[in-house]
Every structure is written in C-alpha cells, then in structure tokens.
C-alpha cells in the first residue's frame, strides 16, 4: 500500500461530500417501502446530476433490476415494479442521461389475468413496429406489447413461459444480427429458447447451457462474432452480489467463464443485475446500467450508470464503479475515439492563461524527482513539464514524467469521489494511473481518470501559476480543457 499524498489546505477548502440518499426497493420482497409514497413525485425529474455528469444513482425513486433502450431520441430505463404487491412497472426517460423523468405506470399487473404480484426485472426490445415488454410475475415469464416505449403495454393474455428450475425469473430478450430472437431467463438454472418472429411465442428446443457460477439475471451482448453472456452471482442481499461474464461463438452456448465485471467498493455494495446499451450512432461505445446499494437495508437499492470498455483482446474490462456516473450524452454526441493522441512526449497546456496572457502547463512542483504534487506553471525548460504518453490498448493511457525517476501521473488513493489530488507517484499497474483522453474539438481534450471517471481540473479555474490540479466532475469549463503540444 502506498501512502496518500494530501494537503491540509486543499482538504479544508475543497473536500466534497456526495450524499447518496436514495434508497431502493426489493426485487424478491413486497415490503412496506414498496407500497409507500415512493412514487408520490411521479413524473418529477431527477435533479441530482452533478455538473454535466449523471451522478449515481440516476433515478428519482428506489428500484432495481434495470433494463435500458434508446428510442425516438430518448433513453428509457425499465425496472422492477413498485406499488401494491410489487405490481406497477414504470419507465424513466432521459434525452441526455442526466435528467430522468418518470413516465408513469407502463404495465400494471392488476390488468394481467394470470398474475397480479411480484413484478420483477423487465426486458424491453423493439421489433415489427412494436415494443415488447418481457417481465416476471408470480415467478412466471410474461410479455406485453405496445406501439410506444412508454406503453401502455398490453399483456398477451397468458404466461409466455414458466421455464425449468425452481425460480424461472429475470427474462432478457435478444435479437441476433441474423434476425433470430432469443429469450434468456432463470435463477440457478438458465433457460435459453428461440422466440418466433411474433416475439410473443417460443419455438425450438430449450437449452440449459450455463457457465460456471451462474446464478441469475442473464444479459446478452454480441460484439463482432462473440456472444457475451453477463449474469449475477450470489443472492442479491449479499454484499458481494456481482456480475461475471462468459463468452461463446453461439447464442445458446456452451460458455467459457471469463471472470467478474463488478465488485463492491467502499460503502457501495452488491453491484449487479445489469443491462448494456451501445451508445446511439457509435459502433463500440457502451453504457453499463445496474443496481447497487449503500444502505445496510439489503432491500434498498439504486440504479446507476457507468462506462463499459473492452481490451484489445476483446475481454470486458472490470467496471469502474463511480459516484459521478457518465458525461452528458444526447443521441447526437460524437462517438468516443479510443486513442486520439499518438504515443509520444508532450507538454500539456491548459486552456486557462495567466492574467498577463501566458500559458499554463501541467507541471511537477519544483521539478521534484520523487513523489510530488502536480500543479500549473508557466512554460519552463524543466523536464517536469514533459510527459510521455503510451496508449494501453484498452481505452486508456499511461502518462509518465520525463524527470529522472519517471513517476506516473496518479490519482490520489484511486478515489471515486471528485476533489482528489492529482500527483506523480511510483509506477503501478492500477486504475489510479490510467487516463482516458477524449476529444473536445479545436485541438482541446479532457483527461479523465479511470478510477472515478472524473476529469483533470484546475482548482477554481485560478490563473495564478502554482495552483493545484485535482479531479472533478465534468462541467465543460475552460479549467478542464487541455492541449497536447510539442515539449
């Protein structure tokens, strides 16, 4: 363990406490909390976005088991039902991932003839000009149809499937690139079966190929020619409820386990039951939506969004759990370019200038060769302003000082909270020292820490040379714009 490098003045002036005050509902219990006034602010907008980032959790109510789609210029999240007997499914919409609106009840089990309770874990997909809403009710799988992503969805009139195994829950519908649709569902026993083109009936032989450790909440993503099956491990009440994944060349398996994607961090427990959305218009950029909890009440869960990345070998990289979430992303936002800066040596200049117009550069205080603070300073010939960039083939860079001991640009303690000090430290292969560089146009970039997903920022935009550099939520202001120049 390395020591934290902190400053008392910085801590006193800039420490930020992000309160995670939302509570969540139980998927497998009909508690009084689920039947309370948790929806009294129905259709109110979520207001806890931080600057131009979503913040986590993202939804205005306590809920769990999210699915996400993009349609008609909006993102839609669907979750486990709330209300009496866990019977009322809602949709939540956003144009930019920051501000979420409760669209109201899209399916009420009171209107379903074959089951009226325990509405869990929906999955929604679009086809044939319709939206198909797959859901669990009374431990059976149902499907309802609407011409709108906000419903109302009309149940087909009978259960679609019961499935094999003792707990046939958590449906997920997937349409392959050849047009064939599949349904995945089941706790402890996975069920995989083809859907007919009408999307409301099953066909073919039901399969049960499942990877090691499989427990529940299957989710399928196809990338290139590989099928990625994500699924949750442990009981949802376990602090280490988490997501693992397996791969196959066939949508029905067999599957090869590849390891875990999520892990608890600090007071954030049980990050699991996920869905994935490819960013609209982008070929290889993904959002990872899941639930988690910060309460000791295991039935209080929150929906969150973070980024998902693949390494150069096509493996899913572990998700960096954050409190800041993702940056504002309307459907028209440019796609992320994984490695926009060629490997090489650069001086890193801020968009902020001194009051006399001199440029400010990323600088190691006093050209120190040991572990030290990073600050701004006017241009010098010191190697403390020369930075060697190396792309790691995973969406992130290593940024190493040219000073003799070649320290790495480092986020203090790998903290996920905004306000952490940025420094140089001994080189480690951890998330504290990996940085994403994203194009902002006109030669400017933001530099984002892999841990926490916050950006490199000059404190208060102060133009005085010597001001500390920290991590902060993205706000689009000049103190967060950087340019890579010849050293």
CSV table of C-alpha atoms in Angstrom, one decimal, residues 3-423:
chain,number,residue,atom,x,y,z
A,3,UNK,CA,0.7,6.4,1.3
A,4,UNK,CA,-1.8,9.1,0.3
A,5,UNK,CA,-0.4,12.4,-0.8
A,6,UNK,CA,-2.7,15.1,0.5
A,7,UNK,CA,-2.7,18.8,1.5
A,8,UNK,CA,-4.4,20.2,4.6
A,9,UNK,CA,-5.3,23.4,2.8
A,10,UNK,CA,-6.8,21.6,-0.1
A,11,UNK,CA,-8.8,19.3,2.1
A,12,UNK,CA,-10.2,22.2,4.1
A,13,UNK,CA,-11.1,24.2,1.1
A,14,UNK,CA,-12.2,21.7,-1.5
A,15,UNK,CA,-13.4,18.5,0.2
A,16,UNK,CA,-16.8,17.4,-1.2
A,17,UNK,CA,-19.2,15.1,0.3
A,18,UNK,CA,-21.6,13.4,-2.2
A,19,UNK,CA,-24.6,12.1,-0.3
A,20,UNK,CA,-26.2,9.0,-1.8
A,21,UNK,CA,-29.6,9.4,-0.2
A,22,UNK,CA,-31.7,7.3,-2.5
A,23,UNK,CA,-33.0,4.0,-1.2
A,24,UNK,CA,-34.0,1.1,-3.3
A,25,UNK,CA,-36.8,-1.5,-3.4
A,26,UNK,CA,-36.6,-5.2,-3.1
A,27,UNK,CA,-36.9,-7.5,-6.1
A,28,UNK,CA,-38.0,-10.5,-4.1
A,29,UNK,CA,-39.9,-9.0,-1.3
A,30,UNK,CA,-43.1,-6.9,-1.1
A,31,UNK,CA,-42.0,-4.6,1.7
A,32,UNK,CA,-43.9,-1.6,3.1
A,33,UNK,CA,-41.4,0.6,1.4
A,34,UNK,CA,-42.5,-0.7,-1.9
A,35,UNK,CA,-46.1,0.2,-1.1
A,36,UNK,CA,-45.3,3.6,0.4
A,37,UNK,CA,-45.2,7.1,-1.1
A,38,UNK,CA,-42.1,6.4,-3.1
A,39,UNK,CA,-43.8,7.3,-6.3
A,40,UNK,CA,-45.6,10.5,-4.9
A,41,UNK,CA,-43.2,12.5,-7.1
A,42,UNK,CA,-44.3,10.6,-10.2
A,43,UNK,CA,-43.1,12.4,-13.4
A,44,UNK,CA,-40.8,14.7,-11.4
A,45,UNK,CA,-37.4,15.0,-12.9
A,46,UNK,CA,-34.3,13.6,-11.3
A,47,UNK,CA,-32.2,16.6,-10.0
A,48,UNK,CA,-29.0,15.1,-8.7
A,49,UNK,CA,-26.9,15.2,-11.9
A,50,UNK,CA,-23.5,16.7,-11.0
A,51,UNK,CA,-22.3,19.4,-13.3
A,52,UNK,CA,-22.6,17.7,-16.8
A,53,UNK,CA,-22.4,14.2,-15.4
A,54,UNK,CA,-25.3,11.9,-14.5
A,55,UNK,CA,-24.3,11.3,-10.9
A,56,UNK,CA,-25.1,7.9,-9.4
A,57,UNK,CA,-27.7,6.8,-8.6
A,58,UNK,CA,-29.6,8.2,-11.5
A,59,UNK,CA,-33.3,7.5,-10.9
A,60,UNK,CA,-35.7,9.6,-8.8
A,61,UNK,CA,-37.0,6.6,-6.9
A,62,UNK,CA,-35.7,3.5,-5.2
A,63,UNK,CA,-35.8,0.5,-7.5
A,64,UNK,CA,-33.7,-2.3,-9.0
A,65,UNK,CA,-33.1,-4.8,-11.9
A,66,UNK,CA,-32.8,-2.2,-14.7
A,67,UNK,CA,-33.0,-2.6,-18.5
A,68,UNK,CA,-32.2,0.2,-20.9
A,69,UNK,CA,-33.1,1.0,-24.5
A,70,UNK,CA,-32.8,4.0,-26.8
A,71,UNK,CA,-35.8,5.0,-29.0
A,72,UNK,CA,-37.2,8.1,-30.6
A,73,UNK,CA,-34.3,10.3,-29.3
A,74,UNK,CA,-34.6,9.2,-25.7
A,75,UNK,CA,-33.1,6.7,-23.3
A,76,UNK,CA,-35.6,4.6,-21.4
A,77,UNK,CA,-34.9,2.6,-18.2
A,78,UNK,CA,-37.3,0.0,-17.0
A,79,UNK,CA,-37.1,-1.6,-13.5
A,80,UNK,CA,-38.6,-4.0,-11.1
A,81,UNK,CA,-42.2,-3.0,-10.3
A,82,UNK,CA,-43.2,-0.8,-7.3
A,83,UNK,CA,-46.6,-0.1,-5.7
A,84,UNK,CA,-49.1,-2.5,-4.1
A,85,UNK,CA,-47.8,-6.1,-4.2
A,86,UNK,CA,-44.9,-5.0,-6.4
A,87,UNK,CA,-47.3,-4.7,-9.3
A,88,UNK,CA,-46.7,-1.4,-11.1
A,89,UNK,CA,-43.9,-1.2,-13.7
A,90,UNK,CA,-42.6,2.3,-14.6
A,91,UNK,CA,-40.5,3.7,-17.4
A,92,UNK,CA,-38.0,6.5,-16.8
A,93,UNK,CA,-36.8,8.6,-19.8
A,94,UNK,CA,-34.0,11.0,-20.5
A,95,UNK,CA,-32.6,12.8,-23.5
A,96,UNK,CA,-29.1,13.0,-22.2
A,97,UNK,CA,-28.6,10.5,-19.3
A,98,UNK,CA,-28.6,13.4,-16.8
A,99,UNK,CA,-32.2,14.3,-16.3
A,100,UNK,CA,-34.7,11.5,-15.8
A,101,UNK,CA,-38.5,11.7,-16.0
A,102,UNK,CA,-40.9,9.2,-14.5
A,103,UNK,CA,-43.2,8.3,-17.5
A,104,UNK,CA,-45.7,6.7,-15.1
A,105,UNK,CA,-47.0,3.2,-15.0
A,106,UNK,CA,-46.4,1.4,-18.3
A,107,UNK,CA,-47.8,-2.0,-17.1
A,108,UNK,CA,-49.9,-2.8,-14.1
A,109,UNK,CA,-50.3,-6.4,-13.0
A,110,UNK,CA,-53.8,-5.5,-11.9
A,111,UNK,CA,-54.5,-5.7,-15.7
A,112,UNK,CA,-52.8,-9.1,-16.2
A,113,UNK,CA,-55.2,-12.0,-16.0
A,114,UNK,CA,-52.7,-14.7,-14.9
A,115,UNK,CA,-50.6,-13.0,-12.2
A,116,UNK,CA,-51.0,-9.9,-10.1
A,117,UNK,CA,-48.0,-9.9,-7.8
A,118,UNK,CA,-44.2,-9.9,-7.7
A,119,UNK,CA,-43.4,-8.0,-10.9
A,120,UNK,CA,-39.7,-8.2,-11.3
A,121,UNK,CA,-36.9,-7.5,-13.8
A,122,UNK,CA,-38.3,-6.4,-17.1
A,123,UNK,CA,-36.6,-6.5,-20.5
A,124,UNK,CA,-37.7,-4.4,-23.5
A,125,UNK,CA,-36.9,-4.7,-27.2
A,126,UNK,CA,-38.3,-3.1,-30.4
A,127,UNK,CA,-39.4,-5.1,-33.4
A,128,UNK,CA,-42.2,-5.2,-36.0
A,129,UNK,CA,-43.0,-1.5,-35.2
A,130,UNK,CA,-43.8,-2.6,-31.6
A,131,UNK,CA,-42.1,-2.6,-28.2
A,132,UNK,CA,-42.1,-6.0,-26.4
A,133,UNK,CA,-42.1,-5.9,-22.6
A,134,UNK,CA,-40.9,-9.2,-21.0
A,135,UNK,CA,-41.4,-9.4,-17.3
A,136,UNK,CA,-41.5,-11.7,-14.3
A,137,UNK,CA,-44.8,-12.1,-12.4
A,138,UNK,CA,-45.6,-14.7,-9.8
A,139,UNK,CA,-42.4,-16.5,-10.9
A,140,UNK,CA,-43.5,-16.9,-14.5
A,141,UNK,CA,-42.4,-15.1,-17.6
A,142,UNK,CA,-44.9,-12.8,-19.4
A,143,UNK,CA,-44.8,-10.5,-22.4
A,144,UNK,CA,-46.8,-7.4,-23.1
A,145,UNK,CA,-46.9,-5.3,-26.3
A,146,UNK,CA,-47.2,-1.6,-27.1
A,147,UNK,CA,-46.5,0.7,-30.1
A,148,UNK,CA,-44.8,3.2,-27.7
A,149,UNK,CA,-41.8,2.7,-25.3
A,150,UNK,CA,-43.9,4.3,-22.6
A,151,UNK,CA,-46.8,2.0,-23.1
A,152,UNK,CA,-49.4,1.2,-22.1
A,153,UNK,CA,-48.2,-2.4,-22.6
A,154,UNK,CA,-51.0,-4.9,-23.1
A,155,UNK,CA,-50.3,-8.5,-21.8
A,156,UNK,CA,-50.7,-11.3,-24.3
A,157,UNK,CA,-53.3,-12.9,-22.0
A,158,UNK,CA,-51.3,-15.8,-20.7
A,159,UNK,CA,-47.8,-16.6,-19.4
A,160,UNK,CA,-45.1,-16.8,-22.1
A,161,UNK,CA,-43.1,-19.4,-20.2
A,162,UNK,CA,-42.6,-21.0,-16.8
A,163,UNK,CA,-39.2,-22.4,-17.6
A,164,UNK,CA,-37.2,-25.1,-15.9
A,165,UNK,CA,-35.6,-24.8,-12.5
A,166,UNK,CA,-37.1,-23.7,-9.2
A,167,UNK,CA,-37.0,-20.0,-9.8
A,168,UNK,CA,-37.7,-19.1,-13.5
A,169,UNK,CA,-37.3,-15.3,-13.3
A,170,UNK,CA,-35.3,-12.4,-14.9
A,171,UNK,CA,-36.1,-12.6,-18.7
A,172,UNK,CA,-33.9,-11.0,-21.3
A,173,UNK,CA,-34.8,-10.8,-25.0
A,174,UNK,CA,-32.0,-10.6,-27.6
A,175,UNK,CA,-32.3,-10.2,-31.4
A,176,UNK,CA,-29.3,-11.6,-33.2
A,177,UNK,CA,-27.8,-10.0,-36.3
A,178,UNK,CA,-29.4,-12.7,-38.4
A,179,UNK,CA,-32.8,-11.6,-37.2
A,180,UNK,CA,-33.3,-14.7,-34.9
A,181,UNK,CA,-34.6,-13.7,-31.4
A,182,UNK,CA,-33.9,-15.5,-28.2
A,183,UNK,CA,-35.2,-15.4,-24.6
A,184,UNK,CA,-32.9,-16.0,-21.7
A,185,UNK,CA,-34.2,-16.4,-18.1
A,186,UNK,CA,-33.8,-18.3,-14.8
A,187,UNK,CA,-32.3,-18.3,-11.4
A,188,UNK,CA,-29.8,-21.1,-10.7
A,189,UNK,CA,-31.0,-22.8,-13.9
A,190,UNK,CA,-30.6,-20.9,-17.1
A,191,UNK,CA,-33.3,-21.2,-19.8
A,192,UNK,CA,-32.4,-20.3,-23.4
A,193,UNK,CA,-35.0,-20.6,-26.2
A,194,UNK,CA,-35.8,-19.1,-29.6
A,195,UNK,CA,-38.6,-16.6,-30.0
A,196,UNK,CA,-40.8,-16.7,-33.0
A,197,UNK,CA,-40.9,-13.6,-35.2
A,198,UNK,CA,-44.1,-12.5,-33.5
A,199,UNK,CA,-41.9,-12.1,-30.3
A,200,UNK,CA,-44.8,-13.4,-28.1
A,201,UNK,CA,-44.3,-17.1,-28.5
A,202,UNK,CA,-41.4,-19.6,-28.2
A,203,UNK,CA,-40.1,-22.2,-30.6
A,204,UNK,CA,-37.4,-24.8,-30.8
A,205,UNK,CA,-35.6,-26.8,-28.1
A,206,UNK,CA,-35.0,-25.1,-24.8
A,207,UNK,CA,-31.3,-25.1,-23.9
A,208,UNK,CA,-29.7,-25.0,-20.4
A,209,UNK,CA,-26.0,-24.5,-21.2
A,210,UNK,CA,-24.8,-22.2,-18.4
A,211,UNK,CA,-21.3,-21.1,-17.4
A,212,UNK,CA,-19.8,-21.8,-14.0
A,213,UNK,CA,-21.1,-19.6,-11.1
A,214,UNK,CA,-24.3,-18.7,-13.0
A,215,UNK,CA,-27.0,-17.6,-10.6
A,216,UNK,CA,-29.4,-15.1,-12.2
A,217,UNK,CA,-30.1,-12.0,-14.4
A,218,UNK,CA,-28.7,-13.2,-17.7
A,219,UNK,CA,-27.9,-10.4,-20.3
A,220,UNK,CA,-26.5,-11.0,-23.8
A,221,UNK,CA,-24.4,-8.7,-25.9
A,222,UNK,CA,-22.9,-9.5,-29.3
A,223,UNK,CA,-19.7,-7.8,-30.3
A,224,UNK,CA,-18.1,-8.7,-33.6
A,225,UNK,CA,-18.7,-12.5,-33.7
A,226,UNK,CA,-18.6,-13.2,-30.0
A,227,UNK,CA,-21.6,-13.5,-27.7
A,228,UNK,CA,-21.1,-12.2,-24.2
A,229,UNK,CA,-23.4,-13.6,-21.5
A,230,UNK,CA,-23.4,-11.5,-18.4
A,231,UNK,CA,-25.0,-12.7,-15.2
A,232,UNK,CA,-25.2,-12.1,-11.5
A,233,UNK,CA,-23.6,-14.1,-8.7
A,234,UNK,CA,-24.8,-14.7,-5.1
A,235,UNK,CA,-28.1,-13.8,-3.6
A,236,UNK,CA,-29.0,-10.1,-4.2
A,237,UNK,CA,-28.8,-9.5,-0.5
A,238,UNK,CA,-25.2,-10.5,-0.3
A,239,UNK,CA,-22.7,-7.6,-0.1
A,240,UNK,CA,-20.7,-9.3,-2.9
A,241,UNK,CA,-23.6,-9.8,-5.3
A,242,UNK,CA,-21.8,-9.0,-8.5
A,243,UNK,CA,-21.7,-9.5,-12.3
A,244,UNK,CA,-19.5,-12.1,-14.1
A,245,UNK,CA,-19.5,-12.9,-17.8
A,246,UNK,CA,-18.8,-15.8,-20.2
A,247,UNK,CA,-18.3,-16.0,-24.0
A,248,UNK,CA,-19.4,-18.3,-26.8
A,249,UNK,CA,-19.5,-18.4,-30.6
A,250,UNK,CA,-23.2,-19.5,-30.3
A,251,UNK,CA,-26.0,-17.6,-28.7
A,252,UNK,CA,-27.1,-20.8,-26.9
A,253,UNK,CA,-23.6,-21.7,-25.7
A,254,UNK,CA,-21.6,-23.6,-24.5
A,255,UNK,CA,-20.0,-20.8,-22.5
A,256,UNK,CA,-16.5,-20.1,-21.3
A,257,UNK,CA,-16.4,-18.2,-18.0
A,258,UNK,CA,-14.1,-15.1,-18.3
A,259,UNK,CA,-14.4,-13.7,-14.8
A,260,UNK,CA,-16.0,-10.9,-12.9
A,261,UNK,CA,-17.0,-7.4,-14.1
A,262,UNK,CA,-18.2,-5.7,-10.9
A,263,UNK,CA,-17.0,-5.5,-7.4
A,264,UNK,CA,-18.2,-3.6,-4.3
A,265,UNK,CA,-16.2,-0.5,-3.4
A,266,UNK,CA,-16.2,1.5,-0.2
A,267,UNK,CA,-19.8,1.6,1.0
A,268,UNK,CA,-21.2,0.6,-2.4
A,269,UNK,CA,-22.4,-3.0,-2.1
A,270,UNK,CA,-24.0,-5.6,-4.4
A,271,UNK,CA,-23.3,-4.1,-7.8
A,272,UNK,CA,-25.3,-6.5,-10.0
A,273,UNK,CA,-28.2,-7.3,-12.3
A,274,UNK,CA,-27.1,-5.3,-15.3
A,275,UNK,CA,-28.0,-4.3,-18.8
A,276,UNK,CA,-25.8,-2.8,-21.5
A,277,UNK,CA,-26.6,-0.2,-24.2
A,278,UNK,CA,-24.4,0.7,-27.1
A,279,UNK,CA,-24.3,4.4,-27.4
A,280,UNK,CA,-26.6,5.6,-30.2
A,281,UNK,CA,-24.8,6.0,-33.5
A,282,UNK,CA,-21.5,4.6,-32.2
A,283,UNK,CA,-20.1,1.2,-33.1
A,284,UNK,CA,-18.1,0.3,-30.0
A,285,UNK,CA,-19.1,2.6,-27.1
A,286,UNK,CA,-21.2,1.2,-24.2
A,287,UNK,CA,-23.1,2.2,-21.1
A,288,UNK,CA,-23.4,-0.3,-18.2
A,289,UNK,CA,-26.6,0.0,-16.2
A,290,UNK,CA,-27.0,-1.9,-12.9
A,291,UNK,CA,-28.3,-1.7,-9.4
A,292,UNK,CA,-26.3,-1.4,-6.1
A,293,UNK,CA,-26.9,-0.2,-2.5
A,294,UNK,CA,-25.3,2.0,0.1
A,295,UNK,CA,-27.8,1.2,2.8
A,296,UNK,CA,-27.5,-1.6,5.4
A,297,UNK,CA,-31.0,-2.5,4.4
A,298,UNK,CA,-30.5,-5.1,1.8
A,299,UNK,CA,-33.8,-4.2,0.1
A,300,UNK,CA,-32.8,-0.6,-0.6
A,301,UNK,CA,-31.2,-0.5,-4.0
A,302,UNK,CA,-30.3,2.2,-6.5
A,303,UNK,CA,-29.9,2.3,-10.3
A,304,UNK,CA,-26.6,3.5,-11.6
A,305,UNK,CA,-24.8,4.0,-15.0
A,306,UNK,CA,-21.1,3.6,-15.7
A,307,UNK,CA,-18.9,3.0,-18.7
A,308,UNK,CA,-18.0,-0.4,-20.2
A,309,UNK,CA,-14.8,-1.0,-22.1
A,310,UNK,CA,-13.1,-3.9,-23.9
A,311,UNK,CA,-9.4,-4.5,-24.0
A,312,UNK,CA,-7.5,-5.2,-27.2
A,313,UNK,CA,-8.2,-9.0,-26.9
A,314,UNK,CA,-12.0,-8.4,-26.7
A,315,UNK,CA,-12.3,-9.1,-23.0
A,316,UNK,CA,-14.7,-7.0,-20.9
A,317,UNK,CA,-12.7,-4.9,-18.5
A,318,UNK,CA,-13.9,-4.7,-14.9
A,319,UNK,CA,-16.4,-1.8,-14.5
A,320,UNK,CA,-15.2,1.2,-12.6
A,321,UNK,CA,-17.9,1.9,-10.1
A,322,UNK,CA,-18.4,5.6,-9.7
A,323,UNK,CA,-20.4,8.2,-7.8
A,324,UNK,CA,-20.1,10.7,-10.7
A,325,UNK,CA,-21.6,8.5,-13.4
A,326,UNK,CA,-21.3,9.3,-17.1
A,327,UNK,CA,-21.0,12.5,-19.0
A,328,UNK,CA,-23.9,14.2,-20.7
A,329,UNK,CA,-24.8,12.1,-23.8
A,330,UNK,CA,-27.6,13.2,-26.1
A,331,UNK,CA,-28.0,10.9,-29.0
A,332,UNK,CA,-26.1,13.3,-31.2
A,333,UNK,CA,-23.0,13.4,-29.0
A,334,UNK,CA,-19.8,12.5,-31.1
A,335,UNK,CA,-18.5,9.0,-30.6
A,336,UNK,CA,-15.6,8.3,-28.4
A,337,UNK,CA,-12.2,7.8,-30.1
A,338,UNK,CA,-10.2,5.3,-28.1
A,339,UNK,CA,-6.7,6.7,-28.7
A,340,UNK,CA,-6.9,10.2,-30.2
A,341,UNK,CA,-3.3,11.2,-29.2
A,342,UNK,CA,-0.3,9.3,-30.8
A,343,UNK,CA,2.2,7.9,-28.3
A,344,UNK,CA,5.0,10.4,-27.7
A,345,UNK,CA,6.2,13.2,-25.5
A,346,UNK,CA,4.1,16.3,-24.9
A,347,UNK,CA,3.7,19.5,-22.9
A,348,UNK,CA,0.2,19.5,-21.6
A,349,UNK,CA,-1.3,23.0,-21.7
A,350,UNK,CA,-4.4,24.3,-20.0
A,351,UNK,CA,-7.0,26.5,-21.8
A,352,UNK,CA,-6.6,28.8,-18.8
A,353,UNK,CA,-3.9,31.5,-19.2
A,354,UNK,CA,-2.4,33.8,-16.6
A,355,UNK,CA,-3.8,37.3,-16.2
A,356,UNK,CA,-0.9,38.5,-18.5
A,357,UNK,CA,-1.8,36.0,-21.2
A,358,UNK,CA,1.0,33.5,-20.5
A,359,UNK,CA,0.1,29.8,-21.0
A,360,UNK,CA,-0.2,27.5,-18.0
A,361,UNK,CA,1.1,23.9,-18.2
A,362,UNK,CA,0.8,20.7,-16.2
A,363,UNK,CA,3.9,20.9,-14.0
A,364,UNK,CA,5.6,18.9,-11.2
A,365,UNK,CA,6.2,21.4,-8.4
A,366,UNK,CA,9.9,22.4,-8.2
A,367,UNK,CA,10.9,19.8,-10.8
A,368,UNK,CA,10.8,17.3,-7.9
A,369,UNK,CA,12.1,13.8,-8.8
A,370,UNK,CA,10.2,12.0,-6.1
A,371,UNK,CA,6.5,11.6,-5.4
A,372,UNK,CA,5.1,15.1,-5.7
A,373,UNK,CA,2.1,17.3,-6.4
A,374,UNK,CA,1.1,18.3,-9.9
A,375,UNK,CA,0.2,21.9,-10.4
A,376,UNK,CA,0.1,24.6,-13.1
A,377,UNK,CA,3.0,26.7,-14.1
A,378,UNK,CA,4.2,28.9,-16.9
A,379,UNK,CA,6.4,27.3,-19.6
A,380,UNK,CA,9.8,26.3,-18.5
A,381,UNK,CA,12.6,24.0,-19.8
A,382,UNK,CA,12.3,21.7,-16.9
A,383,UNK,CA,11.5,18.0,-17.6
A,384,UNK,CA,8.7,18.3,-15.1
A,385,UNK,CA,6.6,19.7,-17.9
A,386,UNK,CA,7.4,16.9,-20.3
A,387,UNK,CA,5.0,13.9,-20.3
A,388,UNK,CA,5.4,10.6,-22.1
A,389,UNK,CA,2.0,9.2,-23.3
A,390,UNK,CA,1.6,5.5,-24.0
A,391,UNK,CA,-1.7,4.0,-25.2
A,392,UNK,CA,-2.5,0.8,-23.3
A,393,UNK,CA,-4.9,-0.7,-25.9
A,394,UNK,CA,-7.8,-0.7,-23.5
A,395,UNK,CA,-9.1,2.9,-24.0
A,396,UNK,CA,-6.7,4.4,-21.5
A,397,UNK,CA,-3.2,5.9,-21.4
A,398,UNK,CA,-0.2,5.8,-19.1
A,399,UNK,CA,1.2,9.3,-18.6
A,400,UNK,CA,4.8,9.3,-17.3
A,401,UNK,CA,7.0,12.2,-16.3
A,402,UNK,CA,10.3,12.7,-18.2
A,403,UNK,CA,12.1,13.6,-14.9
A,404,UNK,CA,14.8,11.1,-14.0
A,405,UNK,CA,12.7,8.9,-11.7
A,406,UNK,CA,9.9,8.7,-14.3
A,407,UNK,CA,7.0,8.9,-12.0
A,408,UNK,CA,3.4,8.3,-13.2
A,409,UNK,CA,0.6,10.8,-13.3
A,410,UNK,CA,-1.6,9.5,-10.5
A,411,UNK,CA,-5.0,10.0,-8.8
A,412,UNK,CA,-4.6,10.1,-5.1
A,413,UNK,CA,-5.8,6.8,-3.5
A,414,UNK,CA,-7.8,5.9,-6.6
A,415,UNK,CA,-10.7,7.7,-5.0
A,416,UNK,CA,-14.1,7.6,-6.8
A,417,UNK,CA,-15.1,11.0,-5.2
A,418,UNK,CA,-14.5,14.2,-7.0
A,419,UNK,CA,-11.9,16.6,-5.5
A,420,UNK,CA,-9.0,14.2,-5.2
A,421,UNK,CA,-5.4,15.5,-5.6
A,422,UNK,CA,-3.6,14.7,-8.8
A,423,UNK,CA,0.1,13.9,-8.3
